Coordinates of C-alpha atoms in Angstrom, one line a residue:
X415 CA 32.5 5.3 26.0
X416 CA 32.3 4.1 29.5
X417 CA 35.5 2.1 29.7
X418 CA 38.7 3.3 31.6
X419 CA 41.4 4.3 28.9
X420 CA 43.7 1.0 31.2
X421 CA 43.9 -2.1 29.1
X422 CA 45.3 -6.1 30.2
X423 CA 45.8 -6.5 26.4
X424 CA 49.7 -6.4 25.3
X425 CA 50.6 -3.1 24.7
X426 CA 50.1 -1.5 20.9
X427 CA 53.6 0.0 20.6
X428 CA 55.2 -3.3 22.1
X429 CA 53.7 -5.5 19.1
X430 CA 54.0 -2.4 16.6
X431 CA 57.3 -1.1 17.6
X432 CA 57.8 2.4 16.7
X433 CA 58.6 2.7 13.3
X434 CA 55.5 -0.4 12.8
X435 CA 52.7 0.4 10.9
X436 CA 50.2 -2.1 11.8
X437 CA 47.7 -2.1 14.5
X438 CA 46.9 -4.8 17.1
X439 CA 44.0 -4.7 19.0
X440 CA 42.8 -6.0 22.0
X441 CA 40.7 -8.8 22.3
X442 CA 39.3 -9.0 25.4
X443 CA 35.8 -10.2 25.7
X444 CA 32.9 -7.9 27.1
X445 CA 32.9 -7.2 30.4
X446 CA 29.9 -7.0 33.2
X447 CA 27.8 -4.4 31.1
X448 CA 27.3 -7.3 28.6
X449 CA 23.2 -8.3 29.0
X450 CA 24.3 -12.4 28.0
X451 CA 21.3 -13.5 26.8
X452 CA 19.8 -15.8 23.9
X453 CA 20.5 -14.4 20.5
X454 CA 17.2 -12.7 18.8
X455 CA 15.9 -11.6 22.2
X456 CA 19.9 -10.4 23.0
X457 CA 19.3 -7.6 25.1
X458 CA 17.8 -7.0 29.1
X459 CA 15.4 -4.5 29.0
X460 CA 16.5 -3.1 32.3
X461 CA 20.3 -2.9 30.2
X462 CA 18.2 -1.1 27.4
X463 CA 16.7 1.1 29.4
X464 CA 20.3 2.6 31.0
X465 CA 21.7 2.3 26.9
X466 CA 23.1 -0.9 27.8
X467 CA 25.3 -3.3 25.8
X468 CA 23.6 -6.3 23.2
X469 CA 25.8 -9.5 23.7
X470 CA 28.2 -9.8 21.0
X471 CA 28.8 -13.3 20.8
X472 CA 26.2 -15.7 19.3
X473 CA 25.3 -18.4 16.4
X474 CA 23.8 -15.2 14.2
X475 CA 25.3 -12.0 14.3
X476 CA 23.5 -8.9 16.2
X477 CA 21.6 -6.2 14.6
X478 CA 19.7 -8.4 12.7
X479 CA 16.9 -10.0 15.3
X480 CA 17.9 -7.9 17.6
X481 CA 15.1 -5.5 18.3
X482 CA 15.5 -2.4 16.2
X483 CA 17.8 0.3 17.5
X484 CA 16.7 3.8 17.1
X485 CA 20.4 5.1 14.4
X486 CA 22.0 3.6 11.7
X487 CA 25.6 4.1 10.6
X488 CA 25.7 1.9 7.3
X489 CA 28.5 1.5 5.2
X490 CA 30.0 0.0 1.9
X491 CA 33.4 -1.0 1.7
X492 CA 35.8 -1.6 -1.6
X493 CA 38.3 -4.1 -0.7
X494 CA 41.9 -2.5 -1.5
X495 CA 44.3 -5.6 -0.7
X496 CA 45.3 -8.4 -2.9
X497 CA 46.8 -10.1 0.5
X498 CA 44.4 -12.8 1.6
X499 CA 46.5 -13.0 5.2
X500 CA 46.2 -9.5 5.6
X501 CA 43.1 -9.0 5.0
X502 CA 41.9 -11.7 7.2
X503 CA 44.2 -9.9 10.1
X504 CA 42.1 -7.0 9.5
X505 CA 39.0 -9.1 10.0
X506 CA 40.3 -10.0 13.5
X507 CA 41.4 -6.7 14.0
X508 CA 37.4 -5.8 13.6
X509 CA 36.3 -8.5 15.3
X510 CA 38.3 -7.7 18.3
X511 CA 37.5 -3.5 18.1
X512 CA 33.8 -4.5 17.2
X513 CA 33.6 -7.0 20.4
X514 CA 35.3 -3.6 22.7
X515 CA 32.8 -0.8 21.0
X516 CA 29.6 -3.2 21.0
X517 CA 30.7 -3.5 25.2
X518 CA 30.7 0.4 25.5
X519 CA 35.0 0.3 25.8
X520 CA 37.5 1.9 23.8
X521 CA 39.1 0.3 20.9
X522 CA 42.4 -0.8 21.6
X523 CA 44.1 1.4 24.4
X524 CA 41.6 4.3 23.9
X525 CA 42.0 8.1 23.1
X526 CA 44.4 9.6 25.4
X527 CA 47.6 8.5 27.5
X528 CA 49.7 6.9 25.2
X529 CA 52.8 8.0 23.2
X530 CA 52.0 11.8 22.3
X531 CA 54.2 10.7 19.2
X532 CA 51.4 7.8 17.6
X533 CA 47.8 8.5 16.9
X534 CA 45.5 7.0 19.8
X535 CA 43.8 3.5 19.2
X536 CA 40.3 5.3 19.3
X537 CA 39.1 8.5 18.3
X538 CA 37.8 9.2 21.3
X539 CA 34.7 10.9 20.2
X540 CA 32.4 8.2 22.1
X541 CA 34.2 8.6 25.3
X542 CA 31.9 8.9 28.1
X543 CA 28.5 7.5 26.0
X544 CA 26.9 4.3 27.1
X545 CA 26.8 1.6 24.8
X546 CA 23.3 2.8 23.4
X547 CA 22.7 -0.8 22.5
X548 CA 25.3 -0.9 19.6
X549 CA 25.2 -3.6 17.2
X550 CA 27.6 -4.2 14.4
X551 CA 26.9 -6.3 11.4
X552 CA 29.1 -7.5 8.4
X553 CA 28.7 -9.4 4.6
X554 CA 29.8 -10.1 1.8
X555 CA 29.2 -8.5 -1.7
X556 CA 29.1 -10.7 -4.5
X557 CA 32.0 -8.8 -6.0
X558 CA 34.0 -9.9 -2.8
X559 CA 34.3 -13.6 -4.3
X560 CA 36.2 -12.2 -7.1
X561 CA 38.8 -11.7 -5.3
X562 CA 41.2 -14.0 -2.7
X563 CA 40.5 -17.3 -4.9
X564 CA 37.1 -17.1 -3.2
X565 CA 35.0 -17.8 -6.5
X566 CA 33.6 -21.4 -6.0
X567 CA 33.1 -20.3 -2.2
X568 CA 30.7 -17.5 -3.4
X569 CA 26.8 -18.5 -2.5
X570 CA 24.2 -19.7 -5.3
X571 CA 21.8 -17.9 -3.4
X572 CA 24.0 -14.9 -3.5
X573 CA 22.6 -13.3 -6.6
X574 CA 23.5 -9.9 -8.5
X575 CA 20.2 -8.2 -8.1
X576 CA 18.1 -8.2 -11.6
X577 CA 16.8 -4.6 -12.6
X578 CA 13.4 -4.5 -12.1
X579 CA 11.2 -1.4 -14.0
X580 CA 11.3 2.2 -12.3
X581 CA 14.7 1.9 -10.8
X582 CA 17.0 4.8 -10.8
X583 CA 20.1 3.5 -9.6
X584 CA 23.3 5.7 -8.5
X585 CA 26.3 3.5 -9.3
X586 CA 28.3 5.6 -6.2
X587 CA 25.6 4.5 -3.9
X588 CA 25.6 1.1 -5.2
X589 CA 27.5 -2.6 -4.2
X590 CA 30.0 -2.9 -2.4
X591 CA 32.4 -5.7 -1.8
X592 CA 31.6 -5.7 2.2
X593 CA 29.3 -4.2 4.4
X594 CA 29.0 -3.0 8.1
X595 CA 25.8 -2.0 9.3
X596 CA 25.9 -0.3 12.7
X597 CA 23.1 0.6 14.3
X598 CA 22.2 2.1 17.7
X599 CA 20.3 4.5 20.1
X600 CA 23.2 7.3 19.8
X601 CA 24.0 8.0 16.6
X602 CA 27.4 9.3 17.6
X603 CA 27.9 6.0 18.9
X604 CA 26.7 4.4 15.3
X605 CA 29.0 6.9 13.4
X606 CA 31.9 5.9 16.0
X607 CA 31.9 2.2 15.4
X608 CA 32.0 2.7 11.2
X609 CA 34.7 5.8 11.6
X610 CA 37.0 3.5 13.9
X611 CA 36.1 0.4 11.4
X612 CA 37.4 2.3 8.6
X613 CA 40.3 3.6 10.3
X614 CA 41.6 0.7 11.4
X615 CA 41.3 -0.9 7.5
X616 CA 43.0 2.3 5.8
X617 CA 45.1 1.1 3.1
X618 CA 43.1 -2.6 2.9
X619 CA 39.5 -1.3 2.5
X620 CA 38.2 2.1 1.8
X621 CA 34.6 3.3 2.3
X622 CA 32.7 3.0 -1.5
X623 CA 29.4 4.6 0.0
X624 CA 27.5 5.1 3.4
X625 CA 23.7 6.2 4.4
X626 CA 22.9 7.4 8.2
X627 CA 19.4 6.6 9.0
X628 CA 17.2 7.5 11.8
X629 CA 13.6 7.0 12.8
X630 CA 13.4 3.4 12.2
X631 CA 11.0 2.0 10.1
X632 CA 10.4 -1.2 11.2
X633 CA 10.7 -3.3 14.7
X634 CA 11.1 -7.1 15.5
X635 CA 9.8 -6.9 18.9
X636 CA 6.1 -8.2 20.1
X637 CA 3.9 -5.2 21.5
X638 CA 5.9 -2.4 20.5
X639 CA 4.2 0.7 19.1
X640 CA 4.8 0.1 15.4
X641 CA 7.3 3.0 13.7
X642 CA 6.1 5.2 10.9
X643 CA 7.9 6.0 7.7
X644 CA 8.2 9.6 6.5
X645 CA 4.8 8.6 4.2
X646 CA 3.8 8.7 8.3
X647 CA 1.9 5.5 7.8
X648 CA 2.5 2.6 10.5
X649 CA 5.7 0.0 8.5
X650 CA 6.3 -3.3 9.7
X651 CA 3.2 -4.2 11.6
X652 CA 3.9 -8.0 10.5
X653 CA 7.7 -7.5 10.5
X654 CA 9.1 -11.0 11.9
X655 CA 9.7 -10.5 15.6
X656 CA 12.8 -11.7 17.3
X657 CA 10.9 -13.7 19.9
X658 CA 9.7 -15.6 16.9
X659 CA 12.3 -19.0 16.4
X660 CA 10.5 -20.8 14.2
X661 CA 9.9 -18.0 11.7
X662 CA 13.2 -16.8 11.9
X663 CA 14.6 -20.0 11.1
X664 CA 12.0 -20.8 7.9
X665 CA 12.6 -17.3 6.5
X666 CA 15.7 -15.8 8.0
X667 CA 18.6 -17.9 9.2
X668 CA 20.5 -20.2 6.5
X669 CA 20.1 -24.5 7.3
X670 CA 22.8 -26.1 6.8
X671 CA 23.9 -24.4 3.4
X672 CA 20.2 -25.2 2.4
X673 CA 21.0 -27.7 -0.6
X674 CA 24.0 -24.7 -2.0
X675 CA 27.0 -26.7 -3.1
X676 CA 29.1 -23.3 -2.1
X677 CA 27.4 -22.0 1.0
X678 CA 28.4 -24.6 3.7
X679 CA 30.2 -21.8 5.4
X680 CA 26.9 -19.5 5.5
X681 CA 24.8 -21.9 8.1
X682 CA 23.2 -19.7 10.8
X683 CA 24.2 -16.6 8.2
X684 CA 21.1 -15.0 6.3
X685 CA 20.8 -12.4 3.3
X686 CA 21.0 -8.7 3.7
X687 CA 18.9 -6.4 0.9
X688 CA 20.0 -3.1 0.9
X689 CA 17.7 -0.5 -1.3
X690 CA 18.0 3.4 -0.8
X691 CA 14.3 4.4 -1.7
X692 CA 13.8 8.1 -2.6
X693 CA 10.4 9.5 -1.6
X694 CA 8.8 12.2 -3.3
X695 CA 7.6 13.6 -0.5
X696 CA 6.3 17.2 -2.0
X697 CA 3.8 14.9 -4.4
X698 CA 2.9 13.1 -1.3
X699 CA 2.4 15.5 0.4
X700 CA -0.3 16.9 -1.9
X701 CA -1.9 14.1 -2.4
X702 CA -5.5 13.7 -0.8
X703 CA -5.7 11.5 2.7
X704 CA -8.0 8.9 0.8
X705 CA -6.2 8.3 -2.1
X706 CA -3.1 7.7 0.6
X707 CA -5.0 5.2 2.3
X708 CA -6.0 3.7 -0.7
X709 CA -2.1 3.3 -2.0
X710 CA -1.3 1.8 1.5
X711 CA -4.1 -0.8 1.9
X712 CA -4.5 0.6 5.8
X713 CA -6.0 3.8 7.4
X714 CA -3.4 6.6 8.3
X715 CA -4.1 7.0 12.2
X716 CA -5.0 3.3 13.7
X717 CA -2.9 1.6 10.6
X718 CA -5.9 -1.2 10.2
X719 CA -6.4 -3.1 7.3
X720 CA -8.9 -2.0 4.9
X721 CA -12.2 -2.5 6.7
X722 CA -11.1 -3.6 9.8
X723 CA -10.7 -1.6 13.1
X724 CA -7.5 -2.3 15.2
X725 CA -4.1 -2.4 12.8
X726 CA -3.0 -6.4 13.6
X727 CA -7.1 -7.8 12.6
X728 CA -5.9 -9.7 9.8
X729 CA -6.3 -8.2 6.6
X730 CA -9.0 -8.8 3.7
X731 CA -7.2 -8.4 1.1
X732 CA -10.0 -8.5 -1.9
X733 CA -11.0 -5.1 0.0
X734 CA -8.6 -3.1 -1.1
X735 CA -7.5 -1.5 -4.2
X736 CA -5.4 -4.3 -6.4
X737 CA -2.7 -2.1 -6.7
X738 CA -2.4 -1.3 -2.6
X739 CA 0.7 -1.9 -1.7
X740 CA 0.0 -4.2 1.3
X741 CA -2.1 -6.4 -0.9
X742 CA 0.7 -6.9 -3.0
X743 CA 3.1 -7.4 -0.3
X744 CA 1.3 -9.8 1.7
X745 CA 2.6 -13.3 2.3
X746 CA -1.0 -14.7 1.3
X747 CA -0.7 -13.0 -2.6
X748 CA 2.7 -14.2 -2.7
X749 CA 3.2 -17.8 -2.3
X750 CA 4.2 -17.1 1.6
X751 CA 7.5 -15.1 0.9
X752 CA 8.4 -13.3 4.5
X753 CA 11.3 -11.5 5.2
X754 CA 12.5 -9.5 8.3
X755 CA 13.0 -5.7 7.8
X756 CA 15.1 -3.5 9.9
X757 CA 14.6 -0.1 7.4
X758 CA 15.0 3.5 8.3
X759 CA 14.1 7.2 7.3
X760 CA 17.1 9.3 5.8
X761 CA 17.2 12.9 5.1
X762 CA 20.0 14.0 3.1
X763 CA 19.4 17.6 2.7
X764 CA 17.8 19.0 -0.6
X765 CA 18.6 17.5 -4.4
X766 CA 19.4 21.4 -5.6
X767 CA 15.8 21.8 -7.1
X768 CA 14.3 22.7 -3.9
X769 CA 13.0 19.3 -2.9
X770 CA 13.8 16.9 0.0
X771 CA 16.5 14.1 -0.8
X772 CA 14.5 11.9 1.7
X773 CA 13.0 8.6 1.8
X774 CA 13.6 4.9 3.2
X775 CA 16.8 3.1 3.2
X776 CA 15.5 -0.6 3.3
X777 CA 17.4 -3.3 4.8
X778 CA 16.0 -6.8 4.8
X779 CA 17.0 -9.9 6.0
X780 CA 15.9 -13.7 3.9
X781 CA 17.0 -17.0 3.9
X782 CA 17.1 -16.6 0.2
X783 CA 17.0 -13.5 -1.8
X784 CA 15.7 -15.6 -5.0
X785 CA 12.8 -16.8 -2.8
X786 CA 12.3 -13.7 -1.2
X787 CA 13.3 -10.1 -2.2
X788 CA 13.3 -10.5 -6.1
X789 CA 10.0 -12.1 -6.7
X790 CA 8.2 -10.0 -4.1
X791 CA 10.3 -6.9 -5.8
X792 CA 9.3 -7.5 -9.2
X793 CA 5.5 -7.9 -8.4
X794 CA 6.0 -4.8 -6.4
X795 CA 7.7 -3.0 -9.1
X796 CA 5.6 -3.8 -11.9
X797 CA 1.8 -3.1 -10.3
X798 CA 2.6 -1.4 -6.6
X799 CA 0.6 2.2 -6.3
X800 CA 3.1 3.2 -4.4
X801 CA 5.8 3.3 -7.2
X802 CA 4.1 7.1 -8.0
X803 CA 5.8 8.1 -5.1
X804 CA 9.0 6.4 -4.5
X805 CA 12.1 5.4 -7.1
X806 CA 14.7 3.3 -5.7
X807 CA 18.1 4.7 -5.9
X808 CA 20.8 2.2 -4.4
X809 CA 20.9 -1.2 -4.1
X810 CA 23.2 -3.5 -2.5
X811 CA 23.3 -7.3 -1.8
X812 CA 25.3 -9.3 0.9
X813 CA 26.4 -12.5 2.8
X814 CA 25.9 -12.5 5.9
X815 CA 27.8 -14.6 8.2
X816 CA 27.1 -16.7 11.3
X817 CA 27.7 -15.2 14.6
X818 CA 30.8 -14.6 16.2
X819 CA 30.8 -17.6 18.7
X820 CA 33.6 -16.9 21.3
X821 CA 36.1 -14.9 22.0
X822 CA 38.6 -16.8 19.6
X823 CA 36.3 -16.4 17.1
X824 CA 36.7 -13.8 14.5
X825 CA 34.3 -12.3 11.7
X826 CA 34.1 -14.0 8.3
X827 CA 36.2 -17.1 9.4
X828 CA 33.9 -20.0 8.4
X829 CA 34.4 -18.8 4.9
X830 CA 38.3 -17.5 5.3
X831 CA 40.3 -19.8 7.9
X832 CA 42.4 -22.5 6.6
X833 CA 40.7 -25.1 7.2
X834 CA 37.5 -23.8 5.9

């Protein structure tokens, strides 16, 4: 990254001493390349345009009304310590690399120029990259409230996901006790962020499965061109946008615990949905252009509605096919349920019978995930046309705390300080 390897902090081997195995970190806030702006519209588009830095501080995290990056680098973590204080040190110890990495610096003291005997603070394969508009993201599995005496702090809204018909689902690409989501417009810089994360954690987390997405299927910002899945239909044209504060707050961030006895600590949080969708593309791909216009609900090159001509006229939704997926998707044949999704493509090679391991990994964000994802997903999964084409694969549900406010603050600690 961009940052001289020179640090103010305290130095690591002075608060590690040599035979220490530990690892401080410095905290030092974002410097100048920080665009400090209001969160949800958290980036200058001058700064984007040079791959500059999102602010990292904020009453909601980054990376979720952020406007969509172009990588992902997302990853599921098993929790490995029974020590509640250290592993609420290693939370700092995120925060405080997260805060340096999302700022286009080094973790720590950097790659080079310290003791030849101690491996470097950073791995050093981001040196010299901008900050590409890094975001990092964390949450909170439902299987992490097992653990630390956390049970009564676990939300009501926090739900195990319920099957619903046609899923597939590969238990080593499934929960998770934590999540990091990275994304950004270098995926060396998104793969970075997650390799450093889980360096730092050796021995108190380990990695329980991760998915590196590109080509994002979704975006939150007004008057953008709208992405196109690997179906190569437009996705997202009615995504929540982050210049939009009053939807974001009735279907995204969390109010004051919203009536939940256990989720005082998740106000300003939301609700990650995590779902690795498998396409089949070679069927797709053999399939006639009408009848894919009729699973979608919307024409393949403009992306309108059903007979309409531009793709944002408002839909008529008795004109399509009752089985088209954006008639059964849409707010107005489901009670009003909206949530913000920040998807993207994934290619993982070939599934040994000659066909593409490809598809969607779908990442949305809700107030509540029983008001939102499960009731949309089990209409969806019981009728949708597109369900010939798709089988989901993973799935993965999280907690997503508020923002990081300061630079005192630390990921997590509304739900894990003392005096919380």
């Amino acid at each position: 990254m961009t940052e001289t390897q020179g640090s103010s902090s305290p130095s690591r081997r002075a608060l590690i001493g040599w035979g220490g195995a530990g690892l401080a970190l410095g905290a030092a806030a974002a410097g100048g390349a920080v665009a400090a702006v209001k969160a949800g519209n958290d980036v200058d588009p001058a700064a984007a345009e040079a791959g500059g830095a999102v602010q990292f501080h904020g009453a909601h995290q980054a990376g979720i009304a952020t406007p969509v990056q172009d990588r992902l680098h997302f990853a599921a973590f098993d929790v490995k310590t029974d020590d509640r204080a250290e592993f609420v040190q290693l939370l700092k110890d995120w925060t405080a690399a997260a805060r340096r990495m999302t700022a286009g610096r080094t973790v720590g003291e950097g790659a080079y120029g310290g003791l030849a005997e101690a491996p470097p603070d950073d791995t050093g394969e981001a040196l010299g990259l901008k900050p590409s508009r890094l975001t990092l993201t964390i949450g909170f599995g439902p299987s992490f409230f097992e653990k630390f005496g956390l049970r009564d702090q676990r939300p009501e809204a926090l739900v195990d996901l319920p099957p619903f018909p046609g899923d597939n689902l590969d238990s080593s690409r499934t929960g998770g006790d934590l999540c990091v989501q990275a994304c950004a417009d270098d995926p060396q810089v998104a793969v970075h962020a997650i390799r450093n994360l889980a360096r730092i954690g050796f021995g108190k987390v380990a990695i329980r499965w991760s998915q590196l997405g590109f080509g994002k299927t979704s975006s939150t910002t007004p008057d953008a061109q709208t992405p196109r899945n690997l179906m190569g239909f437009k996705d997202g044209t009615r995504n929540i946008a982050g210049t939009e504060p009053d939807r974001l707050k009735k279907f995204v961030w969390v109010q004051d615990g919203d009536g939940d006895r256990n989720a005082a600590w998740m106000t300003g949080g939301s609700y990650l949905v995590a779902r690795r969708i498998r396409m089949n593309i070679e069927t797709w791909d053999r399939t006639s252009l009408q009848e894919q216009e009729d699973v979608f609900g919307r024409d393949k090159g403009e992306g309108a509605p059903v007979g309409k001509a531009k793709e944002h006229d408002e839909p008529f939704l008795k004109a399509m096919k009752p089985d088209a997926h954006v008639r059964l998707a849409h707010p107005d044949s489901n009670s009003g349920i909206t949530i913000l999704r920040r998807g993207y493509s994934f290619t993982d090679g070939t599934d040994g019978l000659g066909r593409l391991d490809a598809g969607l990994f779908f990442l949305a964000y809700q107030r509540d995930p029983r008001k939102g994802f499960v009731p949309l997903q089990r209409k969806l999964s019981a009728s949708d046309a597109l369900n010939e084409y798709i089988q989901h694969v993973g799935s993965a549900v999280f907690a997503v705390p508020p923002g990081v406010r300061d630079k005192d603050d630390w990921w997590g600690r509304t739900l894990l300080a003392e005096e919380a």
